[in-house]
Tab-separated table of C-alpha atoms and ligand atoms in Angstrom:
chain	number	residue	atom	x	y	z
A	1	MET	CA	19.446	-27.636	-14.518
A	2	LYS	CA	16.037	-26.228	-15.524
A	3	THR	CA	15.750	-23.454	-18.008
A	4	THR	CA	13.031	-20.934	-18.645
A	5	ASP	CA	12.508	-17.780	-20.802
A	6	VAL	CA	11.239	-15.760	-17.782
A	7	LEU	CA	11.911	-16.301	-14.072
A	8	VAL	CA	9.895	-14.357	-11.574
A	9	ILE	CA	11.062	-14.271	-7.937
A	10	GLY	CA	8.167	-13.653	-5.394
A	11	GLY	CA	4.518	-14.648	-5.655
A	12	SER	CA	2.659	-11.816	-4.109
A	13	ALA	CA	0.920	-8.860	-5.977
A	14	ALA	CA	3.823	-7.883	-8.031
A	15	GLY	CA	5.294	-11.220	-8.879
A	16	MET	CA	1.963	-12.733	-9.806
A	17	VAL	CA	0.860	-9.903	-11.909
A	18	ALA	CA	4.314	-9.650	-13.657
A	19	ALA	CA	4.080	-13.422	-14.566
A	20	LEU	CA	0.443	-13.101	-15.687
A	21	THR	CA	0.824	-10.059	-17.743
A	22	GLY	CA	4.171	-11.286	-19.104
A	23	LYS	CA	2.649	-14.586	-20.179
A	24	THR	CA	-0.404	-12.868	-21.891
A	25	SER	CA	1.983	-10.490	-23.709
A	26	TRP	CA	4.463	-13.331	-24.696
A	27	PRO	CA	2.392	-16.498	-24.769
A	28	LYS	CA	5.194	-18.622	-26.581
A	29	LYS	CA	7.708	-17.991	-23.776
A	30	SER	CA	8.078	-20.233	-20.749
A	31	PHE	CA	7.547	-18.853	-17.349
A	32	ILE	CA	8.565	-20.037	-13.852
A	33	LEU	CA	7.645	-18.237	-10.598
A	34	VAL	CA	9.464	-19.047	-7.366
A	35	LYS	CA	7.853	-18.040	-4.134
A	36	LYS	CA	8.750	-18.805	-0.503
A	37	GLN	CA	5.322	-19.619	0.783
A	38	LYS	CA	2.865	-22.197	-0.517
A	39	GLU	CA	-0.229	-20.274	0.566
A	40	MET	CA	-0.253	-16.494	-0.130
A	41	MET	CA	-2.182	-13.984	1.780
A	42	VAL	CA	-4.229	-11.215	0.018
A	43	PRO	CA	-1.959	-8.698	1.595
A	44	CYS	CA	-4.597	-5.880	1.880
A	45	GLY	CA	-6.904	-8.405	3.491
A	46	ILE	CA	-4.578	-9.125	6.461
A	47	PRO	CA	-6.232	-6.708	9.006
A	48	TYR	CA	-9.556	-8.606	8.576
A	49	ILE	CA	-8.110	-11.883	9.626
A	50	PHE	CA	-8.249	-10.323	13.171
A	51	GLY	CA	-11.845	-9.386	13.228
A	52	THR	CA	-14.149	-9.802	10.193
A	53	PHE	CA	-12.790	-13.221	8.993
A	54	SER	CA	-12.902	-16.175	11.243
A	55	CYS	CA	-9.440	-17.352	10.038
A	56	SER	CA	-6.675	-16.629	7.569
A	57	ALA	CA	-7.991	-19.298	5.208
A	58	GLN	CA	-10.643	-16.790	4.191
A	59	ASN	CA	-7.884	-14.458	2.960
A	60	ILE	CA	-6.029	-16.655	0.605
A	61	MET	CA	-4.939	-15.419	-2.696
A	62	PRO	CA	-5.316	-18.245	-5.389
A	63	VAL	CA	-1.943	-17.731	-6.965
A	64	ASP	CA	-1.047	-21.225	-7.869
A	65	ALA	CA	-4.461	-21.727	-9.509
A	66	MET	CA	-4.047	-18.569	-11.586
A	67	LEU	CA	-0.587	-19.435	-12.665
A	68	GLU	CA	-1.497	-22.981	-13.541
A	69	LYS	CA	-4.371	-21.972	-15.466
A	70	ASN	CA	-2.243	-19.607	-17.548
A	71	GLY	CA	0.560	-22.146	-18.105
A	72	ILE	CA	3.062	-20.829	-15.680
A	73	THR	CA	5.149	-23.132	-13.489
A	74	SER	CA	5.064	-22.348	-9.661
A	75	LEU	CA	7.834	-23.514	-7.344
A	76	VAL	CA	7.777	-23.120	-3.600
A	77	ASP	CA	11.354	-22.481	-2.790
A	78	GLU	CA	13.623	-19.539	-1.884
A	79	VAL	CA	15.977	-17.951	-4.316
A	80	LYS	CA	19.386	-17.657	-2.525
A	81	SER	CA	21.489	-16.035	-5.135
A	82	ILE	CA	21.328	-14.530	-8.606
A	83	GLU	CA	24.392	-15.454	-10.772
A	84	LYS	CA	23.852	-12.616	-13.267
A	85	GLU	CA	26.840	-13.335	-15.400
A	86	ASN	CA	25.665	-16.729	-16.323
A	87	LYS	CA	21.970	-15.849	-15.871
A	88	THR	CA	21.118	-18.497	-13.352
A	89	VAL	CA	19.586	-18.496	-9.872
A	90	VAL	CA	20.327	-20.881	-7.051
A	91	LEU	CA	17.420	-22.049	-4.897
A	92	ALA	CA	17.508	-22.992	-1.174
A	93	SER	CA	16.787	-26.661	-2.251
A	94	GLY	CA	20.115	-26.438	-4.302
A	95	GLU	CA	18.329	-26.483	-7.589
A	96	GLU	CA	19.608	-24.042	-10.376
A	97	ILE	CA	17.464	-22.311	-12.989
A	98	ARG	CA	18.721	-20.656	-16.092
A	99	TYR	CA	16.716	-17.708	-17.248
A	100	GLU	CA	16.617	-15.266	-20.229
A	101	LYS	CA	14.750	-12.534	-18.328
A	102	LEU	CA	14.446	-12.191	-14.553
A	103	VAL	CA	11.966	-10.291	-12.561
A	104	ILE	CA	12.540	-9.526	-8.955
A	105	ALA	CA	9.444	-9.108	-6.800
A	106	THR	CA	10.739	-9.748	-3.433
A	107	GLY	CA	8.527	-7.167	-1.674
A	108	SER	CA	8.950	-5.622	1.679
A	109	ILE	CA	9.182	-6.618	5.341
A	110	PRO	CA	7.877	-4.876	8.411
A	111	VAL	CA	10.068	-2.452	10.262
A	112	LYS	CA	11.193	-3.351	13.901
A	113	PRO	CA	13.540	-0.567	14.812
A	114	LYS	CA	16.758	-1.567	16.526
A	115	TRP	CA	16.438	1.533	18.767
A	116	LEU	CA	13.199	0.278	20.247
A	117	LYS	CA	13.954	-1.260	23.704
A	118	GLY	CA	11.796	-4.222	24.414
A	119	GLY	CA	10.897	-4.980	20.749
A	120	ASP	CA	11.758	-8.631	21.180
A	121	LYS	CA	9.603	-9.444	24.180
A	122	GLU	CA	6.846	-11.984	24.029
A	123	ASN	CA	3.599	-10.559	22.616
A	124	VAL	CA	5.218	-7.880	20.579
A	125	PHE	CA	4.027	-8.384	17.080
A	126	VAL	CA	4.749	-6.961	13.538
A	127	ILE	CA	2.425	-7.583	10.528
A	128	PRO	CA	4.296	-9.549	7.891
A	129	LYS	CA	2.494	-11.071	4.910
A	130	ASP	CA	3.155	-14.587	6.208
A	131	LYS	CA	0.240	-16.955	6.958
A	132	ILE	CA	2.123	-18.912	9.529
A	133	TYR	CA	3.091	-15.961	11.568
A	134	LEU	CA	-0.340	-14.399	11.337
A	135	ASP	CA	-2.050	-17.509	12.471
A	136	GLU	CA	0.162	-17.687	15.547
A	137	MET	CA	-0.364	-13.946	16.185
A	138	LYS	CA	-4.138	-14.362	16.042
A	139	ASP	CA	-4.190	-17.414	18.302
A	140	ARG	CA	-1.881	-15.491	20.892
A	141	LEU	CA	-3.945	-12.223	20.678
A	142	ILE	CA	-7.232	-13.912	21.516
A	143	SER	CA	-6.511	-13.859	25.205
A	144	LYS	CA	-5.057	-10.395	25.339
A	145	LYS	CA	-7.328	-7.632	26.841
A	146	ARG	CA	-5.412	-4.508	26.121
A	147	VAL	CA	-3.678	-4.157	22.801
A	148	ILE	CA	-1.512	-1.142	21.919
A	149	VAL	CA	-1.167	-0.489	18.206
A	150	ILE	CA	1.825	1.650	17.296
A	151	GLY	CA	1.543	3.729	14.141
A	152	ALA	CA	-1.750	5.238	12.827
A	153	GLY	CA	-1.308	4.939	9.111
A	154	PHE	CA	-3.885	2.969	7.151
A	155	ILE	CA	-2.678	-0.472	8.463
A	156	GLY	CA	-2.669	0.672	12.134
A	157	VAL	CA	-6.098	2.154	11.797
A	158	GLU	CA	-7.587	-1.031	10.090
A	159	PHE	CA	-6.001	-3.275	12.687
A	160	SER	CA	-7.268	-1.258	15.651
A	161	ASP	CA	-10.775	-1.244	14.209
A	162	GLU	CA	-10.768	-4.963	13.561
A	163	LEU	CA	-9.348	-5.665	17.222
A	164	VAL	CA	-12.022	-3.459	18.765
A	165	LYS	CA	-14.726	-5.393	16.899
A	166	GLN	CA	-13.337	-8.532	18.515
A	167	GLY	CA	-13.657	-6.916	22.086
A	168	HIS	CA	-10.047	-5.926	22.706
A	169	GLU	CA	-9.354	-2.694	24.487
A	170	VAL	CA	-7.305	-0.850	21.799
A	171	ILE	CA	-4.935	2.186	22.191
A	172	LEU	CA	-3.615	3.549	18.928
A	173	ILE	CA	-0.438	5.658	19.404
A	174	GLU	CA	0.859	7.941	16.687
A	175	LYS	CA	4.135	9.911	16.968
A	176	LEU	CA	2.909	12.669	14.528
A	177	PRO	CA	0.401	15.326	15.581
A	178	ASP	CA	-2.261	13.687	13.654
A	179	ILE	CA	-3.380	10.202	12.515
A	180	LEU	CA	-3.216	9.314	8.720
A	181	SER	CA	-1.267	12.572	8.313
A	182	LEU	CA	0.735	11.646	5.359
A	183	ALA	CA	-2.401	10.721	3.528
A	184	PHE	CA	-4.907	13.361	4.560
A	185	ASP	CA	-4.920	17.118	5.390
A	186	VAL	CA	-5.432	17.817	9.033
A	187	GLU	CA	-9.014	18.844	8.755
A	188	LEU	CA	-9.996	15.458	7.172
A	189	SER	CA	-7.792	13.419	9.444
A	190	LYS	CA	-9.523	14.983	12.440
A	191	LYS	CA	-12.979	13.877	11.022
A	192	ILE	CA	-11.624	10.299	10.611
A	193	GLU	CA	-10.183	10.336	14.213
A	194	GLU	CA	-13.755	11.167	15.445
A	195	ILE	CA	-15.152	8.157	13.632
A	196	LEU	CA	-12.374	5.816	15.252
A	197	ILE	CA	-13.117	7.346	18.735
A	198	LEU	CA	-16.805	6.561	18.305
A	199	ARG	CA	-15.879	3.013	17.388
A	200	GLY	CA	-14.194	2.769	20.751
A	201	ILE	CA	-10.550	3.239	19.859
A	202	LYS	CA	-8.481	5.291	22.287
A	203	ILE	CA	-6.051	7.444	20.306
A	204	ILE	CA	-2.837	9.129	21.538
A	205	LYS	CA	-1.206	11.519	19.103
A	206	GLY	CA	1.969	13.548	19.056
A	207	ASN	CA	3.756	11.032	21.251
A	208	GLY	CA	5.976	8.222	20.107
A	209	ILE	CA	7.000	4.967	21.834
A	210	LEU	CA	10.326	4.890	23.740
A	211	GLU	CA	10.280	1.436	25.317
A	212	ILE	CA	8.278	-1.751	25.582
A	213	THR	CA	8.279	-2.784	29.236
A	214	GLY	CA	7.853	-6.018	31.161
A	215	GLU	CA	9.978	-8.997	32.271
A	216	ASN	CA	9.926	-11.298	29.324
A	217	LYS	CA	6.378	-10.578	28.182
A	218	VAL	CA	4.818	-7.237	27.295
A	219	GLU	CA	3.507	-5.487	30.423
A	220	GLY	CA	3.227	-2.017	28.906
A	221	VAL	CA	4.844	0.781	26.998
A	222	THR	CA	6.734	4.015	27.982
A	223	LEU	CA	6.056	6.948	25.675
A	224	GLU	CA	8.451	9.702	24.684
A	225	ASN	CA	6.885	12.153	27.223
A	226	GLY	CA	7.511	9.633	30.054
A	227	GLU	CA	3.970	8.475	30.355
A	228	THR	CA	3.537	4.684	30.976
A	229	LEU	CA	0.576	2.600	29.836
A	230	SER	CA	-0.184	-1.091	30.673
A	231	ALA	CA	-0.709	-3.469	27.852
A	232	ASP	CA	-0.943	-7.284	27.143
A	233	ALA	CA	0.217	-7.010	23.600
A	234	VAL	CA	1.862	-4.470	21.273
A	235	ILE	CA	1.449	-4.428	17.628
A	236	LEU	CA	4.055	-2.486	15.573
A	237	SER	CA	2.617	-0.888	12.491
A	238	ILE	CA	5.355	1.706	11.792
A	239	GLY	CA	6.266	0.951	8.232
A	240	TYR	CA	7.874	-1.546	5.801
A	241	LYS	CA	11.298	-1.699	4.246
A	242	PRO	CA	12.210	-3.102	0.889
A	243	ASN	CA	13.449	-6.621	0.853
A	244	VAL	CA	16.485	-6.187	-1.289
A	245	THR	CA	19.140	-8.374	0.461
A	246	LEU	CA	19.060	-10.890	-2.367
A	247	ALA	CA	19.496	-8.157	-4.985
A	248	ARG	CA	22.155	-6.346	-3.164
A	249	GLU	CA	24.219	-9.496	-2.456
A	250	SER	CA	23.880	-10.402	-6.143
A	251	GLY	CA	25.445	-7.095	-7.293
A	252	ILE	CA	22.192	-5.437	-8.499
A	253	TYR	CA	22.193	-1.704	-7.648
A	254	VAL	CA	20.177	-0.604	-4.678
A	255	ASP	CA	19.749	3.031	-4.139
A	256	GLU	CA	20.558	5.087	-0.947
A	257	SER	CA	17.060	4.658	0.239
A	258	GLY	CA	17.298	0.827	0.014
A	259	PHE	CA	15.238	0.363	-3.095
A	260	ILE	CA	16.365	-1.542	-6.189
A	261	ALA	CA	17.110	1.290	-8.801
A	262	VAL	CA	14.812	0.938	-11.943
A	263	ASP	CA	14.058	2.996	-14.991
A	264	GLU	CA	10.539	3.703	-16.296
A	265	TYR	CA	10.313	0.193	-17.885
A	266	MET	CA	11.132	-1.387	-14.378
A	267	ARG	CA	14.644	-2.391	-15.711
A	268	THR	CA	17.433	-2.593	-13.257
A	269	HIS	CA	20.876	-1.486	-14.231
A	270	VAL	CA	21.642	-5.244	-15.101
A	271	LYS	CA	20.511	-6.244	-18.558
A	272	ASP	CA	17.514	-8.529	-18.656
A	273	ILE	CA	16.701	-7.960	-14.878
A	274	PHE	CA	13.622	-6.208	-13.957
A	275	ALA	CA	12.261	-5.230	-10.484
A	276	VAL	CA	8.804	-4.469	-9.510
A	277	GLY	CA	6.593	-3.930	-6.439
A	278	ASP	CA	7.634	-2.797	-2.915
A	279	CYS	CA	11.243	-3.572	-3.552
A	280	ALA	CA	11.662	-1.291	-6.543
A	281	GLN	CA	12.520	2.300	-6.507
A	282	LYS	CA	9.618	4.851	-6.636
A	283	ARG	CA	9.301	8.338	-7.864
A	284	ASP	CA	6.229	10.524	-7.083
A	285	PHE	CA	4.185	11.399	-10.098
A	286	VAL	CA	3.637	14.937	-9.142
A	287	THR	CA	6.798	15.982	-7.330
A	288	ARG	CA	9.216	13.524	-9.061
A	289	SER	CA	10.944	13.080	-5.792
A	290	ARG	CA	11.872	9.634	-4.594
A	291	VAL	CA	9.134	8.226	-2.299
A	292	ALA	CA	8.731	5.162	-0.163
A	293	THR	CA	5.153	4.509	-1.325
A	294	MET	CA	4.247	0.758	-0.891
A	295	LEU	CA	1.021	-0.135	-2.271
A	296	ALA	CA	-0.432	-3.252	-3.905
A	297	SER	CA	-1.988	-0.911	-6.618
A	298	THR	CA	1.359	0.490	-7.377
A	299	ALA	CA	3.065	-2.955	-7.349
A	300	CYS	CA	0.569	-4.278	-9.851
A	301	ALA	CA	0.844	-1.356	-12.142
A	302	GLU	CA	4.653	-1.651	-12.159
A	303	ALA	CA	4.312	-5.454	-12.725
A	304	ARG	CA	2.117	-4.936	-15.732
A	305	ILE	CA	4.567	-2.505	-17.197
A	306	ALA	CA	7.517	-4.964	-16.615
A	307	GLY	CA	5.481	-7.908	-18.052
A	308	MET	CA	4.597	-5.948	-21.275
A	309	ASN	CA	8.070	-4.728	-21.809
A	310	LEU	CA	9.959	-8.076	-21.092
A	311	PHE	CA	11.216	-8.889	-24.637
A	312	ASN	CA	10.965	-5.596	-26.444
A	313	LEU	CA	10.274	-2.120	-25.276
A	314	ASN	CA	6.967	-0.521	-26.275
A	315	VAL	CA	7.394	3.345	-25.741
A	316	VAL	CA	3.966	3.941	-24.553
A	317	LYS	CA	4.194	1.272	-21.812
A	318	THR	CA	6.227	3.056	-19.351
A	319	PHE	CA	5.713	3.812	-15.645
A	320	SER	CA	5.456	7.465	-15.150
A	321	GLY	CA	5.638	7.613	-11.510
A	322	THR	CA	3.862	6.701	-8.335
A	323	ILE	CA	0.565	8.159	-7.592
A	324	ALA	CA	-0.274	7.193	-4.001
A	325	ILE	CA	-3.896	6.017	-4.171
A	326	TYR	CA	-5.363	4.294	-1.210
A	327	CYS	CA	-8.612	3.885	0.682
A	328	THR	CA	-10.007	2.139	3.500
A	329	ALA	CA	-13.496	1.707	5.291
A	330	ILE	CA	-14.408	1.854	8.829
A	331	GLY	CA	-17.934	0.693	9.384
A	332	ASN	CA	-19.960	2.360	6.569
A	333	THR	CA	-17.649	5.166	6.158
A	334	GLY	CA	-15.049	4.935	3.460
A	335	PHE	CA	-12.154	7.315	3.000
A	336	GLY	CA	-9.495	7.668	0.335
A	337	THR	CA	-6.719	9.774	-0.885
A	338	ALA	CA	-5.039	10.225	-4.250
A	339	GLY	CA	-1.891	12.217	-5.215
A	340	ILE	CA	-0.560	14.716	-2.749
A	341	THR	CA	-2.019	16.438	0.096
A	342	GLU	CA	-2.307	20.298	0.467
A	343	ALA	CA	0.316	20.092	3.142
A	344	ARG	CA	2.723	18.057	1.033
A	345	ALA	CA	2.309	20.400	-1.880
A	346	LYS	CA	3.391	23.275	0.394
A	347	GLU	CA	6.381	21.395	1.566
A	348	GLU	CA	7.425	20.763	-2.017
A	349	GLY	CA	7.024	24.361	-2.935
A	350	ILE	CA	3.866	23.830	-5.140
A	351	ASP	CA	1.579	26.838	-5.015
A	352	SER	CA	-1.728	25.040	-4.694
A	353	VAL	CA	-5.376	25.959	-4.421
A	354	THR	CA	-8.024	23.775	-2.868
A	355	GLY	CA	-11.751	23.195	-2.871
A	356	THR	CA	-13.670	21.328	-0.442
A	357	PHE	CA	-17.401	20.387	-0.873
A	358	GLU	CA	-19.542	18.242	1.235
A	359	GLY	CA	-22.725	16.643	-0.305
A	360	ILE	CA	-24.657	13.371	-0.160
A	361	ASP	CA	-23.764	10.239	-2.159
A	362	ARG	CA	-27.548	9.577	-3.150
A	363	HIS	CA	-30.169	11.718	-4.353
A	364	PRO	CA	-32.457	12.483	-2.673
A	365	GLY	CA	-30.414	12.119	0.542
A	366	SER	CA	-33.443	10.475	2.182
A	367	LEU	CA	-32.758	7.294	0.238
A	368	PRO	CA	-31.581	4.313	2.382
A	369	ASP	CA	-27.879	3.927	2.634
A	370	SER	CA	-27.167	7.478	1.789
A	371	HIS	CA	-23.949	8.946	3.286
A	372	LYS	CA	-22.451	12.422	3.427
A	373	GLN	CA	-19.637	12.722	0.859
A	374	LEU	CA	-16.844	15.175	1.281
A	375	VAL	CA	-14.327	15.835	-1.448
A	376	LYS	CA	-11.254	18.012	-1.025
A	377	LEU	CA	-9.491	18.706	-4.398
A	378	ILE	CA	-6.018	20.114	-4.614
A	379	ALA	CA	-4.808	21.746	-7.831
A	380	ALA	CA	-1.572	23.491	-8.976
A	381	ARG	CA	-2.447	27.200	-8.802
A	382	HIS	CA	-0.836	28.309	-12.045
A	383	SER	CA	-2.086	25.594	-14.318
A	384	GLY	CA	-5.179	24.322	-12.526
A	385	VAL	CA	-3.931	20.785	-12.972
A	386	ILE	CA	-5.282	18.376	-10.350
A	387	ILE	CA	-2.530	17.113	-8.062
A	388	GLY	CA	-4.397	15.501	-5.213
A	389	GLY	CA	-7.675	14.646	-3.827
A	390	GLU	CA	-9.177	13.377	-0.551
A	391	VAL	CA	-12.648	11.772	0.052
A	392	ILE	CA	-14.609	10.814	3.143
A	393	GLY	CA	-17.989	9.266	2.291
A	394	GLY	CA	-19.812	6.183	2.053
A	395	LEU	CA	-18.472	2.913	0.500
A	396	SER	CA	-18.383	4.504	-2.948
A	397	ALA	CA	-15.429	6.676	-1.667
A	398	GLY	CA	-12.806	4.110	-2.847
A	399	GLU	CA	-14.051	4.331	-6.447
A	400	LEU	CA	-14.327	8.101	-6.310
A	401	THR	CA	-10.858	8.175	-5.043
A	402	ASN	CA	-9.776	6.101	-8.124
A	403	VAL	CA	-11.514	8.636	-10.359
A	404	ILE	CA	-9.389	11.356	-8.881
A	405	GLY	CA	-6.327	9.191	-9.428
A	406	LEU	CA	-7.085	8.935	-13.180
A	407	ALA	CA	-7.575	12.659	-13.174
A	408	ILE	CA	-4.206	13.208	-11.746
A	409	GLN	CA	-2.546	10.632	-14.017
A	410	ASN	CA	-4.058	12.270	-17.036
A	411	ARG	CA	-3.094	15.630	-15.895
A	412	MET	CA	-6.622	16.831	-15.964
A	413	SER	CA	-7.195	20.423	-15.121
A	414	VAL	CA	-10.059	21.875	-12.852
A	415	ASN	CA	-11.539	23.179	-16.168
A	416	SER	CA	-11.656	19.628	-17.679
A	417	LEU	CA	-13.375	18.379	-14.560
A	418	LEU	CA	-15.822	21.324	-14.769
A	419	THR	CA	-16.829	20.233	-18.204
A	420	SER	CA	-16.707	16.429	-17.607
A	421	GLN	CA	-19.861	14.456	-17.979
A	422	ILE	CA	-20.658	12.201	-15.009
A	423	GLY	CA	-23.285	9.638	-15.021
A	424	THR	CA	-25.631	9.648	-11.994
A	425	HIS	CA	-28.387	7.684	-10.438
A	426	PRO	CA	-30.454	8.200	-7.307
A	427	CYS	CA	-29.603	4.911	-5.724
A	428	LEU	CA	-25.858	4.886	-6.762
A	429	THR	CA	-24.426	8.513	-6.823
A	430	ALA	CA	-24.634	12.019	-5.709
A	431	SER	CA	-27.025	14.388	-7.523
A	432	PRO	CA	-25.770	15.672	-10.904
A	433	ALA	CA	-26.629	19.081	-9.533
A	434	GLY	CA	-24.501	18.712	-6.420
A	435	TYR	CA	-21.812	16.212	-7.361
A	436	PRO	CA	-19.084	16.851	-4.736
A	437	LEU	CA	-16.186	16.225	-7.176
A	438	ILE	CA	-17.482	18.763	-9.480
A	439	LYS	CA	-18.576	21.236	-6.774
A	440	ALA	CA	-15.001	20.968	-5.251
A	441	ALA	CA	-13.641	21.870	-8.785
A	442	GLU	CA	-15.962	24.763	-9.080
A	443	ILE	CA	-14.754	26.173	-5.767
A	444	ILE	CA	-11.147	26.031	-7.008
A	445	ALA	CA	-12.221	27.649	-10.299
A	446	GLY	CA	-13.806	30.425	-8.367
A	447	LYS	CA	-10.767	30.965	-6.246
A	448	MET	CA	-8.553	31.065	-9.329
A	449	ARG	CA	-10.734	33.737	-10.983
A	450	THR	CA	-10.877	36.029	-7.898
A	451	ARG	CA	-7.152	35.856	-7.187
B	1	LIG	C1	-1.666	-5.290	6.544
B	1	LIG	C2	-1.471	-4.777	5.152
B	1	LIG	C3	-2.408	-4.138	4.490
B	1	LIG	C4	-2.362	-3.534	3.276
B	1	LIG	N1	-3.361	-2.904	2.634
B	1	LIG	C5	-3.226	-2.382	1.483
B	1	LIG	C6	-4.304	-1.861	0.736
B	1	LIG	O1	-5.464	-1.743	1.120
B	1	LIG	N2	-4.088	-1.323	-0.518
B	1	LIG	C7	-2.907	-1.320	-1.128
B	1	LIG	O2	-2.797	-0.877	-2.179
B	1	LIG	N3	-1.785	-1.791	-0.365
B	1	LIG	C8	-1.959	-2.392	0.850
B	1	LIG	N4	-0.845	-2.973	1.358
B	1	LIG	C9	0.461	-2.928	0.776
B	1	LIG	C10	0.597	-4.145	-0.187
B	1	LIG	O3	0.321	-5.240	0.562
B	1	LIG	C11	2.021	-4.239	-0.719
B	1	LIG	O4	2.313	-2.952	-1.484
B	1	LIG	C12	2.055	-5.279	-1.731
B	1	LIG	O5	1.887	-6.618	-1.009
B	1	LIG	C13	3.427	-5.323	-2.411
B	1	LIG	O6	3.404	-6.421	-3.185
B	1	LIG	P1	4.948	-7.130	-3.711
B	1	LIG	O7	4.453	-8.329	-4.488
B	1	LIG	O8	5.789	-6.166	-4.179
B	1	LIG	O9	5.521	-7.556	-2.322
B	1	LIG	P2	5.143	-8.534	-1.100
B	1	LIG	O10	3.679	-8.563	-1.032
B	1	LIG	O11	6.010	-8.148	0.046
B	1	LIG	O12	5.609	-10.027	-1.632
B	1	LIG	C14	6.902	-10.377	-1.862
B	1	LIG	C15	6.824	-11.765	-1.931
B	1	LIG	O13	8.157	-12.297	-2.327
B	1	LIG	C16	8.575	-13.487	-1.551
B	1	LIG	N5	10.018	-13.562	-1.634
B	1	LIG	C17	10.933	-12.649	-1.037
B	1	LIG	N6	12.143	-13.034	-1.256
B	1	LIG	C18	12.148	-14.256	-1.877
B	1	LIG	C19	13.123	-15.117	-2.401
B	1	LIG	N7	14.383	-14.909	-2.277
B	1	LIG	N8	12.679	-16.224	-3.039
B	1	LIG	C20	11.361	-16.420	-3.193
B	1	LIG	N9	10.432	-15.692	-2.763
B	1	LIG	C21	10.766	-14.513	-2.107
B	1	LIG	C22	8.129	-13.079	-0.152
B	1	LIG	O14	8.018	-14.251	0.623
B	1	LIG	C23	6.654	-12.541	-0.545
B	1	LIG	O15	5.689	-13.547	-0.569
B	1	LIG	C24	-1.047	-3.487	2.628
B	1	LIG	C25	-0.026	-4.179	3.300
B	1	LIG	C26	-0.146	-4.758	4.614
B	1	LIG	C27	0.940	-5.381	5.207
C-alpha cells in the first residue's frame, strides 16, 4: 500500500491548486494527486474549442508538468471509496493509498434533467470538462446546420457566439425573461443581448424547453408555449451539479442542496478531510445565504485556503464567503459582474442604492481601440458599502470587474472609492476626470446625500 501525507482527489482547478499551495506551504510533506483523466481541459476555455481554437489540444491545462515540477506525484485513476476510519482510499485499479490529510476536489457535472423528454437522443449534448467527450462533440457538430443552445448563462452565451463564428445557425433559448439575468440587472443584460443579436445569434427568452423531438436523432424542440423549432443538434447549458457521490457513499456529510458541507477552512465534518471547488458548499459573501455559485476563481480561492491550512490552522487564512465574480468577451466587448445585482439585493431585503456611469476606456476617446465603458455600482444604502458591480466595456472590463470584487471583499464604502487613487494612462484607461468606477460612486454618494 502506498502512503502519503496529503492525498488530493481531482486534478482540475481546485485539486491542482490545493496540491500546489499545500506543497508550497508544507514542503516537507508528501503529496499524491489522483485524477480520472490524463489530459485536463482548461475548463473556462472549453467554449473556444468550438470556434476560436482549431482543436482541444490548444486548451490543455499542463497539470502533470506543474505537479511534477513541484514534487507532487500524479496518478491517473479513479478513487472509488474513502475508508475514513483507517484513512485510506481505494482506486479503480484496486490500489489502496493511505493518507494523513485528504482533499476532495471532485468538481461538478452537467445537469441533464430527468423531466426533459428526448434528452437522450443522438445529437443532444451537454458540456462536461472531458476532452474525449468534447472532441467527439466537436466532430459531430461540424455537419450540423442549426444548433439550439438551451440556457443563456455565461456558458450558453459563449458557446452560441463560438458556434456562430463557425457558420452554424444558432438559436439561444432562455427560460427566464432575460439572458444572463442572474449576473446582470435587466438594463445591462438587454445591452448584451443587442450585441449577441448583432453577432447573428437568434434569442428566445421567457420560454423554456419542454421536449426534444425526433425519431432517434434530434429533429427539433418543443417549447413551453407549444412553439416548435427544427434543429440538427441541441446543447444543454442549464447548469452543473456538485459531484458528491464518492463523498456521500463514504459517509462524508453532504448538505440538503447536494454540496459537501465545509467550514471556513474548507474542512468537512470528518477530521483531516477537506473539500474544495465545485463540490464544496458555498455561502454568499454579502447575503450569507447558501448559493450554488460554481466558478474556477472561487474553486482556486478555496483550494488555496485548504492548502494553507492543511496541517495547522492559521486564523487569518479563512474563506469568508463566495463573491461571484465573472466576466466574458464577445468580440471586442467585455462584460463582467461581481457580487450581487440590484435585483438580487432587493430579493434579499437589502436596501440598496445604485450609480451607473458610461464613459470611455481611453482618453481621449479618439485613440484607437477605445471602447465605451459602462459601470453600474450597487451599495447598501445605510452603510454605503459596495455589494455589487457590473461592467460592460472593452477588454479591460474583466480586470475592472476584479477591482470591484476586491472592493466588495474588503467592504469598501462608496466614500473610500471616492477617495481612492487610481492610476491612468491615455492608451490603457479611462480619463482620471471621468473614470466610470469613480463617477458611478459619485452618483451613489449624491443619491445618499439627497435622500
Ligand atoms: C464551459 C465552461 C466554461 C466555464 N467558464 C468559466 C469562467 O470563465 N470563469 C470561471 O471562473 N469559471 C468558469 N467555469 C466554471 C469552472 O470551470 C469550474 O468552477 C471549475 O472547473 C471547478 O473546478 P473543480 O476543480 O472544483 O472541478 P472540476 O473542474 O469539475 O474538476 C473535478 C475533477 O475531478 C475529477 N474527479 C471526479 N471524481 C473523481 C474521482 N473519484 N477520482 C479521481 N478524479 C475524480 C473529475 O474527473 C474532474 O477532472 C466554466 C465551466 C465550464 C463547464
